[in-house]
Amino acid sequence: MLQKIREHSGSLVVKIILSVIGASFIVFGITDVVRILTATPPVAKVGSMKIHFQDFYTIYQRYVSSLRRSNEKLSSEVLQTAQKEVLDHLINELILEYEPDKLGVVVPQSVVTRYITNIPVFLKNGVFDAEVFKTTLQRVGMNPKSFASDISKQLKHQQFLTPMTSGIILNNRYIDFLMDVIFRKRRFEVVIVPERANKKSEPTQKNLEIWLMEHPEKYQIPEQRDIKIVTLEHSVVQDKISVSKENIAEEIVSNQGGVIEHKEVRALSFDSESLGHEAKFVVTKERDADKIKAAFPETDFNVIDSSLLPKDVAECINGLAKWESYGPILVKGKWVVYVVTNIQMETVPALSSEESTLRIKKRNLPFAVEGIKDQIDDAIAAGQSFDEMSGNFPIKIADIKGVTRKNIEEKLSSFDSNVRKVIVDQTFALPKNGESSFIDVNDVSVMVVVTDVTEAHAPKLGEVQYDVTADWLASEKHKNAYEWAYNAFGRAQDDPTLWPILVTKHGIKTQNFEVSRFDAQSEQSGISTLFNQKTIDRIFLIKTHSVDYVETKDGNIAVVFVCTLNAGQQNALDTGIIEKRNSVRESLTRGVQSDATNLVLHGIKSTKKVKIAQKSIDRLNRIVDES
């Protein structure tokens, strides 16, 4: 049921349903519930319950696809973590599916009814409306019975978990304490150590050698590769394809134009043939997609891709007029009725000479590209250099030196992202003097040749002297700055009254901040533009009337002095503080409840004998590697 909602999640009504249901069950992490039964060996067993490989792999694929939307290249560590998360999710779902039934947990129908009748999207003028309820569900291909069944199941999960989690939820006293820590404002005065504190000096050779010896891992020379990238652009090949006048004339004759019908086809699926015949009668009578869909809410009535229809079905549909149907016929265990719900006529003009030429070139392009690839392979086998080949074939050659795993993305920035991915994969898979075959990516064929490989090794000072010198100077600057800051303001640690006197003495202007932990996360606070989040967390731990020395985002050293502040009065002046506190309190409570639920599920799993089938995990890894 929830999956159907997701499939139609672009609808405003569906978004409202999801937000309402999500708000009620967010603690319990409702996601896809696996219902596929297969004969494959189980990936895991929880007591007598099994998780089959197909179930596991289906959810895993869906999860990895969602991860790739934000990051095209996923490391093996990320994929292994994804495997573990999916498996844990399925085990939790299995426990929530069977454990409440085993314990006799029951949700009365009256409770389900009361819950559904209070969902805002089903209300009209503040009162539950049965017609609105039915119509809203029909829009997303659902019916009241299945919706109520799913709500009952989720309420059963809630009834099962709540008694066990309520004892480990933080009480209000602790939450109030945490809220005070988050929203209590503090006042900081910050002094940036001036440039005059740096005692500029030049390192000796001995200084640099000692520095390199103390930080060898930082300057480790990684494996470097020199590569040639050979690209064959299909558009260039297409331009060079010759077309005879006779071929153009034949193409024009075979494409004289005319009128083409585009038929919109929908399908109704049923468990019995008799229901299919009943559907044909309704189609003939109603001749309206919404009415037909309303008459059979248990089946989808969506537009299908005509190109995917079986050949015999497509031929029969070609002869149908609007609102005529074909079937029912048996397709994959279901009796299917195909309905033509709309017909659009398109007038196709005859092809011109230029259009005919382009069509012929596009048709011959794959053969031309493969022919050039074969010729280049023969030239390589004959010992011809790529420089020589560039004069004979429509190829481009890029020489890239000193490629490492760290800098390769930057060095390949001029290439399309999909082409770049192929080059990265091939660069570190090939041996020295090895070349890949041509790989087609979009409208270009790519070959990678590794011309030289320099193995990773410990550096000599001459190889990294510039970096070592820069780091030594930065280190000396930091040391001098810390030393100056301590000498200038260290006495304020023991006697806070000296702070303003010392600031005046050294003629340095302070930067003042008055923020809470909550406000400090905002760019408008000012403090976040000066310090990173880790440093801000450290600053909030400094005791009142104390001094500490921290680093700014741009690498300077700052002295921070913490002043007093009447938190209650300051917070009262913030008109949005109540809304902020309520929002944070809700998020904090929800997060603790979610952790408590995970703890309970972990406890249930620990009482059962959970077995993980390593062979199935290895099988998944092989599938991932092959794809």
XYZ file of C-alpha atoms in Angstrom:
627
model
C 0.000 0.000 0.000
C 2.715 2.459 0.957
C 4.617 1.548 -2.192
C 1.625 2.614 -4.299
C 1.570 5.909 -2.477
C 5.264 6.406 -3.291
C 4.675 5.698 -6.968
C 2.199 8.592 -7.062
C 4.096 10.850 -4.667
C 4.110 13.779 -7.089
C 0.436 14.409 -6.209
C -0.291 17.090 -3.622
C -2.914 14.855 -2.018
C -0.443 12.003 -1.696
C 2.176 14.288 -0.137
C -0.403 15.291 2.452
C -1.225 11.641 3.219
C 2.472 10.788 3.542
C 3.153 13.732 5.829
C 0.194 12.874 8.085
C 1.009 9.186 8.321
C 4.749 9.905 8.587
C 4.171 12.230 11.538
C 2.300 9.493 13.383
C 4.768 6.691 12.782
C 8.136 8.457 12.331
C 9.469 6.753 15.470
C 8.987 3.322 14.013
C 10.810 3.789 10.693
C 8.125 2.491 8.344
C 9.653 1.663 4.949
C 9.107 -0.984 2.281
C 7.874 -4.286 3.702
C 9.179 -7.218 1.720
C 6.463 -9.563 0.577
C 8.197 -11.431 -2.269
C 8.236 -15.223 -1.869
C 11.046 -16.997 -3.695
C 12.691 -20.361 -3.770
C 16.237 -18.991 -3.446
C 18.310 -19.871 -0.353
C 17.802 -17.496 2.602
C 20.326 -14.736 3.254
C 19.526 -14.823 6.961
C 17.358 -16.648 9.480
C 15.783 -15.196 12.607
C 14.637 -18.238 14.533
C 12.418 -20.073 12.056
C 11.823 -16.950 9.939
C 13.780 -16.474 6.691
C 14.935 -13.581 4.518
C 15.355 -14.731 0.917
C 18.064 -13.533 -1.415
C 15.649 -11.980 -3.938
C 13.997 -9.926 -1.170
C 17.397 -8.748 0.046
C 18.753 -7.943 -3.428
C 15.610 -6.046 -4.527
C 15.722 -3.662 -1.536
C 19.537 -3.401 -1.776
C 19.330 -2.300 -5.443
C 16.704 0.313 -4.586
C 18.796 1.647 -1.684
C 22.019 1.842 -3.724
C 20.152 3.651 -6.527
C 19.058 6.304 -4.041
C 22.662 6.674 -2.834
C 23.934 7.125 -6.407
C 21.660 10.158 -6.924
C 23.966 12.144 -4.636
C 27.237 10.340 -5.425
C 27.824 8.597 -8.757
C 30.892 6.711 -7.519
C 30.335 4.579 -4.423
C 33.320 2.963 -2.712
C 33.383 -0.696 -1.703
C 33.177 0.400 1.946
C 29.949 2.330 1.248
C 28.447 -0.663 -0.582
C 29.354 -3.005 2.292
C 27.764 -0.605 4.780
C 24.658 -0.499 2.559
C 24.491 -4.318 2.642
C 24.579 -4.309 6.436
C 21.946 -1.556 6.729
C 19.569 -3.328 4.331
C 20.002 -6.653 6.119
C 19.398 -5.042 9.545
C 16.323 -3.299 8.118
C 14.866 -6.571 6.781
C 15.503 -8.391 10.059
C 13.740 -5.580 11.963
C 10.799 -5.670 9.530
C 10.542 -9.449 9.948
C 10.464 -9.111 13.731
C 7.784 -6.405 13.558
C 5.789 -8.582 11.148
C 5.623 -11.721 13.306
C 6.487 -10.871 16.910
C 3.257 -8.927 17.716
C 1.112 -11.778 16.322
C 3.034 -14.339 18.369
C 2.396 -12.330 21.535
C -1.287 -11.907 20.710
C -1.174 -8.141 20.156
C -4.537 -7.020 18.758
C -5.720 -3.621 17.516
C -9.523 -3.246 17.727
C -11.295 -2.151 14.566
C -12.720 0.820 16.458
C -9.173 2.117 17.090
C -8.298 1.820 13.385
C -11.521 3.600 12.423
C -10.918 6.392 14.939
C -7.357 6.887 13.656
C -8.394 7.029 9.975
C -11.342 9.352 10.606
C -8.999 11.855 12.257
C -6.529 12.120 9.346
C -6.913 15.762 8.171
C -6.816 15.008 4.439
C -10.003 12.920 4.784
C -11.945 15.686 6.529
C -14.448 18.066 4.975
C -15.375 21.128 7.027
C -13.678 19.465 10.005
C -15.704 16.224 9.731
C -14.680 12.879 8.219
C -16.183 12.493 4.727
C -16.481 8.962 3.339
C -16.636 10.179 -0.268
C -13.475 12.283 0.159
C -11.799 9.251 1.785
C -12.677 6.926 -1.094
C -11.873 9.441 -3.848
C -8.502 10.356 -2.325
C -7.437 6.704 -2.138
C -8.649 5.995 -5.679
C -6.414 8.768 -7.015
C -3.377 6.768 -5.899
C -4.734 3.377 -6.960
C -5.740 2.211 -3.450
C -8.943 1.080 -1.799
C -10.304 1.569 1.761
C -9.875 -2.089 2.738
C -6.151 -2.316 1.964
C -5.519 1.132 3.488
C -7.255 0.151 6.741
C -5.340 -3.151 6.814
C -2.004 -1.370 6.549
C -2.932 1.219 9.185
C -3.960 -1.641 11.491
C -0.579 -3.290 10.996
C 1.336 -0.108 11.812
C -0.789 0.541 14.903
C -0.021 -3.014 15.990
C 3.717 -2.252 15.661
C 3.200 0.861 17.774
C 1.253 -1.049 20.442
C 3.972 -3.704 20.511
C 6.903 -1.275 20.869
C 5.537 1.513 23.070
C 5.452 -0.396 26.408
C 9.078 -1.446 25.960
C 10.416 1.945 24.851
C 8.546 4.204 27.261
C 10.850 3.250 30.150
C 13.983 4.412 28.335
C 12.716 7.735 27.009
C 14.353 10.797 28.612
C 12.034 12.485 31.093
C 11.231 16.194 30.869
C 13.765 17.159 33.552
C 16.665 15.880 31.460
C 15.253 17.346 28.262
C 14.853 20.729 30.001
C 18.514 20.546 31.010
C 19.574 19.775 27.437
C 17.386 22.588 26.116
C 19.041 25.006 28.532
C 22.463 23.941 27.282
C 21.384 24.397 23.655
C 19.683 27.790 24.039
C 21.690 29.478 26.826
C 23.446 32.485 25.291
C 27.086 33.212 26.046
C 29.229 36.254 25.310
C 32.687 35.807 23.798
C 35.381 38.353 23.129
C 37.854 37.256 20.462
C 41.309 38.647 19.685
C 43.147 37.578 16.495
C 46.915 37.316 17.035
C 48.524 40.052 14.879
C 51.026 39.377 12.107
C 53.802 41.058 14.143
C 53.788 38.044 16.478
C 55.433 35.942 13.776
C 59.211 35.865 14.127
C 60.086 35.218 10.511
C 62.994 32.831 10.061
C 64.279 30.592 7.299
C 64.644 26.834 7.945
C 68.008 25.155 7.725
C 68.503 21.937 5.806
C 68.666 20.145 9.155
C 65.311 21.646 10.196
C 63.686 20.313 7.038
C 65.249 16.853 7.325
C 64.027 16.534 10.935
C 60.542 17.730 9.925
C 60.350 15.181 7.104
C 61.560 12.422 9.413
C 58.844 13.303 11.963
C 56.023 13.425 9.362
C 56.934 10.776 6.738
C 53.330 9.625 6.069
C 52.238 13.149 5.085
C 54.684 13.329 2.188
C 54.484 9.727 0.977
C 54.813 9.792 -2.831
C 51.735 7.958 -4.199
C 51.722 5.780 -7.271
C 51.777 8.013 -10.349
C 50.744 7.130 -13.869
C 51.216 8.778 -17.238
C 48.294 8.052 -19.538
C 47.096 8.702 -23.064
C 43.364 9.135 -23.596
C 42.195 8.334 -27.131
C 38.691 9.558 -27.968
C 36.671 8.824 -31.079
C 33.742 11.240 -31.342
C 30.799 9.672 -33.165
C 29.597 13.023 -34.535
C 32.925 13.436 -36.351
C 32.638 9.922 -37.794
C 29.068 10.609 -38.891
C 30.120 13.749 -40.772
C 32.692 11.737 -42.716
C 30.239 9.032 -43.854
C 29.622 9.352 -47.600
C 26.117 8.793 -49.015
C 25.415 8.191 -52.708
C 22.679 9.976 -54.664
C 21.055 6.605 -55.372
C 20.775 5.847 -51.620
C 19.264 9.285 -50.964
C 16.694 8.773 -53.726
C 15.701 5.356 -52.312
C 15.316 6.846 -48.834
C 13.041 9.611 -50.137
C 10.836 7.122 -51.984
C 10.459 4.891 -48.899
C 9.508 7.854 -46.701
C 6.793 9.699 -48.628
C 5.055 10.823 -45.427
C 1.419 10.381 -44.418
C -0.751 10.181 -41.321
C 0.287 8.123 -38.285
C -1.991 7.046 -35.430
C -0.672 7.248 -31.871
C -2.829 5.123 -29.575
C -2.967 5.541 -25.792
C -3.362 2.048 -24.338
C -4.287 1.144 -20.760
C -4.633 -2.268 -19.144
C -6.881 -3.836 -16.505
C -5.628 -7.019 -14.728
C -7.831 -9.546 -12.928
C -7.533 -12.896 -11.202
C -10.391 -14.431 -13.191
C -11.504 -14.399 -16.824
C -15.102 -13.559 -15.845
C -13.965 -10.283 -14.237
C -12.170 -9.458 -17.471
C -15.362 -9.879 -19.500
C -17.236 -7.758 -16.957
C -14.581 -5.053 -17.388
C -15.048 -5.071 -21.192
C -18.759 -4.379 -20.676
C -17.999 -1.458 -18.308
C -15.472 -0.014 -20.772
C -18.014 -0.076 -23.598
C -20.658 1.517 -21.364
C -18.696 4.199 -19.499
C -16.072 5.292 -22.086
C -14.354 7.379 -19.373
C -10.978 6.551 -17.767
C -11.819 7.921 -14.304
C -15.125 6.047 -14.136
C -13.517 2.801 -15.292
C -10.750 3.178 -12.712
C -13.312 3.905 -9.993
C -15.247 0.759 -10.968
C -12.166 -1.434 -10.511
C -10.073 0.180 -7.719
C -8.220 -3.069 -7.034
C -6.339 -2.852 -10.330
C -4.202 -0.163 -11.928
C -5.532 1.520 -15.067
C -2.416 3.397 -16.078
C -1.090 4.183 -19.554
C 1.356 1.508 -20.706
C 4.227 1.696 -23.180
C 2.843 0.335 -26.469
C 6.348 -0.623 -27.625
C 6.514 -3.221 -24.812
C 3.330 -5.042 -25.883
C 3.646 -8.592 -27.233
C 3.659 -8.616 -31.035
C 0.310 -10.412 -31.387
C -1.353 -8.032 -28.895
C 0.065 -4.965 -30.681
C -1.278 -6.214 -34.011
C -4.778 -6.679 -32.551
C -4.756 -3.228 -30.896
C -3.740 -1.597 -34.187
C -7.204 -2.445 -35.515
C -9.129 -1.005 -32.541
C -10.965 2.319 -32.397
C -11.153 4.576 -29.334
C -12.773 2.852 -26.303
C -12.589 -0.541 -27.984
C -10.815 -3.279 -26.016
C -8.944 -6.509 -26.579
C -8.990 -9.491 -24.231
C -9.151 -10.816 -21.668
C -5.994 -12.821 -22.335
C -3.779 -14.641 -19.838
C -0.494 -12.758 -19.177
C 1.826 -13.934 -16.370
C -1.013 -15.476 -14.365
C -3.406 -12.511 -14.774
C -6.371 -11.995 -17.115
C -5.620 -8.711 -18.887
C -7.939 -6.431 -20.868
C -6.239 -3.837 -23.099
C -8.238 -0.653 -23.772
C -7.579 2.102 -26.349
C -8.421 5.255 -24.359
C -7.229 7.896 -26.845
C -6.040 8.249 -30.441
C -3.982 11.139 -31.773
C -3.279 11.619 -35.457
C 0.107 12.908 -36.572
C 0.822 14.095 -40.074
C 4.346 13.093 -41.058
C 5.828 15.112 -43.950
C 7.940 13.521 -46.658
C 11.691 13.546 -46.063
C 13.844 16.166 -47.773
C 17.168 15.325 -49.368
C 19.064 16.665 -46.322
C 16.883 14.706 -43.880
C 17.301 11.525 -45.922
C 21.067 11.982 -45.939
C 21.167 12.469 -42.165
C 18.947 9.437 -41.582
C 21.210 7.223 -43.723
C 24.323 8.488 -41.909
C 22.810 7.778 -38.493
C 21.809 4.297 -39.619
C 25.327 3.550 -40.883
C 27.120 5.214 -37.938
C 27.487 2.091 -35.698
C 29.109 0.157 -38.558
C 31.459 3.050 -39.366
C 32.503 3.422 -35.718
C 33.207 -0.305 -35.340
C 35.189 -0.273 -38.591
C 37.447 2.548 -37.344
C 37.954 0.745 -34.024
C 39.091 -2.386 -35.880
C 41.500 -0.359 -38.025
C 43.004 1.295 -34.928
C 43.433 -2.122 -33.249
C 45.245 -3.361 -36.365
C 47.486 -0.266 -36.347
C 48.406 -0.852 -32.687
C 49.206 -4.502 -33.430
C 51.438 -3.356 -36.287
C 53.414 -1.090 -33.911
C 52.141 2.224 -35.232
C 52.362 5.098 -32.744
C 49.305 7.069 -31.663
C 50.839 10.248 -33.063
C 50.964 8.582 -36.473
C 47.418 7.289 -36.069
C 46.071 10.758 -35.273
C 46.832 11.743 -38.865
C 45.014 8.735 -40.311
C 41.938 8.456 -38.086
C 39.405 10.993 -36.689
C 40.667 10.638 -33.133
C 41.837 13.018 -30.406
C 44.739 12.166 -28.092
C 45.327 13.703 -24.656
C 48.606 13.112 -22.768
C 48.206 13.445 -18.994
C 51.252 13.122 -16.734
C 51.538 12.378 -13.007
C 48.041 10.982 -12.430
C 47.326 9.768 -8.869
C 44.155 8.504 -7.239
C 43.956 11.816 -5.415
C 44.361 14.210 -8.350
C 42.839 12.256 -11.244
C 39.398 13.889 -11.002
C 40.996 17.327 -11.211
C 43.220 16.345 -14.140
C 40.201 14.941 -16.018
C 37.921 17.912 -15.280
C 37.597 18.754 -19.009
C 35.896 15.416 -19.723
C 32.207 14.589 -19.332
C 31.436 12.931 -15.957
C 30.464 9.590 -17.551
C 33.596 9.562 -19.708
C 35.650 10.543 -16.658
C 34.321 7.550 -14.710
C 35.417 5.144 -17.467
C 38.893 6.704 -17.625
C 39.340 6.503 -13.834
C 38.314 2.840 -13.766
C 40.667 1.898 -16.611
C 43.645 3.999 -15.491
C 44.263 2.016 -12.307
C 43.207 -1.362 -13.705
C 45.776 -1.463 -16.537
C 49.458 -2.427 -16.248
C 52.289 -0.299 -17.594
C 52.138 -0.094 -21.438
C 48.670 -1.634 -21.341
C 45.721 -0.267 -23.252
C 41.997 -0.799 -22.827
C 39.645 -1.625 -25.660
C 37.406 1.188 -26.900
C 34.500 1.750 -24.522
C 31.390 3.545 -25.788
C 30.101 6.292 -23.487
C 27.194 8.390 -24.756
C 28.375 9.622 -28.202
C 32.096 8.968 -27.823
C 34.370 5.916 -27.727
C 37.226 6.060 -25.224
C 40.522 4.139 -25.009
C 42.987 4.511 -22.127
C 46.706 3.719 -22.532
C 49.059 3.629 -19.521
C 52.448 4.769 -20.809
C 54.379 4.857 -17.503
C 53.945 3.878 -13.832
C 55.967 5.233 -10.897
C 55.495 3.086 -7.798
C 54.553 4.622 -4.458
C 57.599 5.270 -2.264
C 58.915 7.171 0.747
C 60.034 10.648 -0.323
C 63.469 12.177 -0.385
C 63.719 15.787 0.712
C 64.451 16.982 -2.824
C 61.129 15.572 -4.080
C 58.976 17.391 -1.508
C 61.208 20.263 -0.346
C 58.693 22.963 -1.347
C 55.850 21.344 0.663
C 58.082 20.562 3.644
C 59.380 24.149 3.727
C 55.841 25.590 3.554
C 54.618 23.305 6.347
C 57.645 24.046 8.542
C 57.084 27.815 8.149
C 53.358 27.396 8.945
C 54.252 25.369 12.005
C 56.715 28.012 13.188
C 54.092 30.701 12.615
C 51.595 28.788 14.748
C 54.177 28.190 17.458
C 55.131 31.871 17.532
C 51.465 32.912 17.574
C 50.601 30.575 20.465
C 53.662 31.747 22.371
C 52.779 35.422 21.820
C 49.122 34.866 22.766
C 50.047 33.059 25.988
C 52.571 35.740 26.979
C 50.133 38.558 26.108
C 46.928 37.221 27.705
C 47.883 34.261 29.880
C 47.598 36.288 33.105
C 43.862 36.846 32.420
C 43.321 33.145 33.093
C 44.169 33.667 36.781
C 42.802 37.221 37.041
C 39.880 37.874 34.597
C 39.836 41.578 35.501
C 43.115 41.932 33.585
C 41.504 41.014 30.249
C 40.348 44.539 29.182
C 43.618 46.018 30.457
C 45.702 43.572 28.390
C 43.566 44.170 25.282
C 44.161 47.914 25.610
C 47.852 47.434 26.327
C 48.475 45.516 23.108
C 46.257 47.821 21.034
C 44.141 45.035 19.554
C 40.478 45.354 18.629
C 38.193 42.593 19.954
C 35.388 40.873 18.046
C 32.328 40.316 20.245
C 29.801 37.496 19.878
C 26.632 36.853 21.872
C 25.137 33.515 20.781
C 23.683 30.212 21.952
C 24.756 26.795 20.693
C 21.612 26.743 18.568
C 22.281 30.161 16.998
C 25.973 29.380 16.439
C 25.023 26.907 13.694
C 23.560 29.735 11.601
C 25.729 31.700 9.170
C 24.041 34.886 10.423
C 25.559 34.390 13.870
C 28.945 35.640 12.671
C 30.897 33.185 14.814
C 30.443 30.435 12.212
C 32.196 32.584 9.596
C 35.265 32.811 11.837
C 35.459 29.274 13.278
C 34.522 25.790 12.078
C 31.941 23.752 13.988
C 34.513 21.678 15.876
C 36.182 24.839 17.211
C 32.799 26.380 18.108
C 31.974 23.265 20.154
C 35.288 23.692 21.979
C 34.596 27.388 22.648
C 31.267 26.571 24.308
C 33.128 24.315 26.748
C 35.373 27.158 27.991
C 34.507 28.152 31.543
C 33.150 31.629 32.288
C 35.924 34.231 32.836
C 38.456 31.885 31.239
C 40.837 32.212 28.293
C 41.602 29.678 25.556
C 43.580 29.671 22.319
C 41.991 28.301 19.139
C 42.518 28.332 15.378
C 40.340 30.260 12.918
C 39.099 28.927 9.589
C 41.883 30.765 7.718
C 44.643 29.356 9.945
C 45.205 32.284 12.312
C 45.394 31.908 16.089
C 42.675 33.550 18.174
C 42.420 34.219 21.907
C 38.881 33.704 23.276
C 37.663 35.208 26.562
C 34.265 34.093 27.936
C 32.178 36.788 29.642
C 29.076 36.442 31.822
C 25.554 36.871 30.439
C 22.088 36.877 31.994
C 20.657 34.072 29.863
C 17.036 34.447 31.010
C 16.767 38.130 30.149
C 18.488 37.758 26.813
C 16.328 34.813 25.757
C 13.170 36.730 26.684
C 14.094 39.363 24.089
C 14.201 36.793 21.289
C 10.688 36.741 19.798
C 11.292 33.438 17.992
C 12.834 31.580 20.932
C 9.621 29.736 21.915
C 9.098 28.354 18.400
C 12.775 27.372 18.159
C 12.740 25.633 21.535
C 9.553 23.720 20.716
C 10.970 22.584 17.378
C 14.251 21.419 18.927
C 12.429 19.712 21.823
C 10.276 17.766 19.364
C 13.307 16.709 17.294
C 15.237 15.745 20.435
C 12.347 13.673 21.797
C 11.777 11.979 18.448
C 15.477 11.148 18.108
C 15.625 9.586 21.589
C 12.472 7.568 20.848
C 13.987 6.303 17.599
C 17.161 5.214 19.425
C 15.018 3.500 22.076
C 13.112 1.581 19.396
C 16.363 0.403 17.803
C 17.590 -0.711 21.222
C 14.440 -2.803 21.801
C 14.683 -4.419 18.360
C 18.355 -5.201 19.039
C 17.329 -6.850 22.311
C 14.717 -9.010 20.563
C 17.251 -10.072 17.942
C 19.763 -11.009 20.636
C 17.274 -13.506 22.143
C 16.920 -15.284 18.806
C 19.427 -17.271 16.833
C 20.255 -14.978 13.900
C 22.216 -16.709 11.139
C 23.776 -14.831 8.228
C 24.425 -16.884 5.051
C 27.873 -15.729 3.890
C 27.421 -17.549 0.566
C 24.465 -15.323 -0.271
C 26.443 -12.207 0.682
C 29.305 -13.401 -1.547
C 26.799 -13.963 -4.341
C 25.593 -10.369 -4.005
C 29.194 -9.112 -4.146
C 29.753 -11.048 -7.380
C 26.621 -9.538 -8.943
C 27.748 -6.045 -7.906
C 31.241 -6.617 -9.356
C 29.823 -7.900 -12.651
C 27.461 -4.942 -13.003
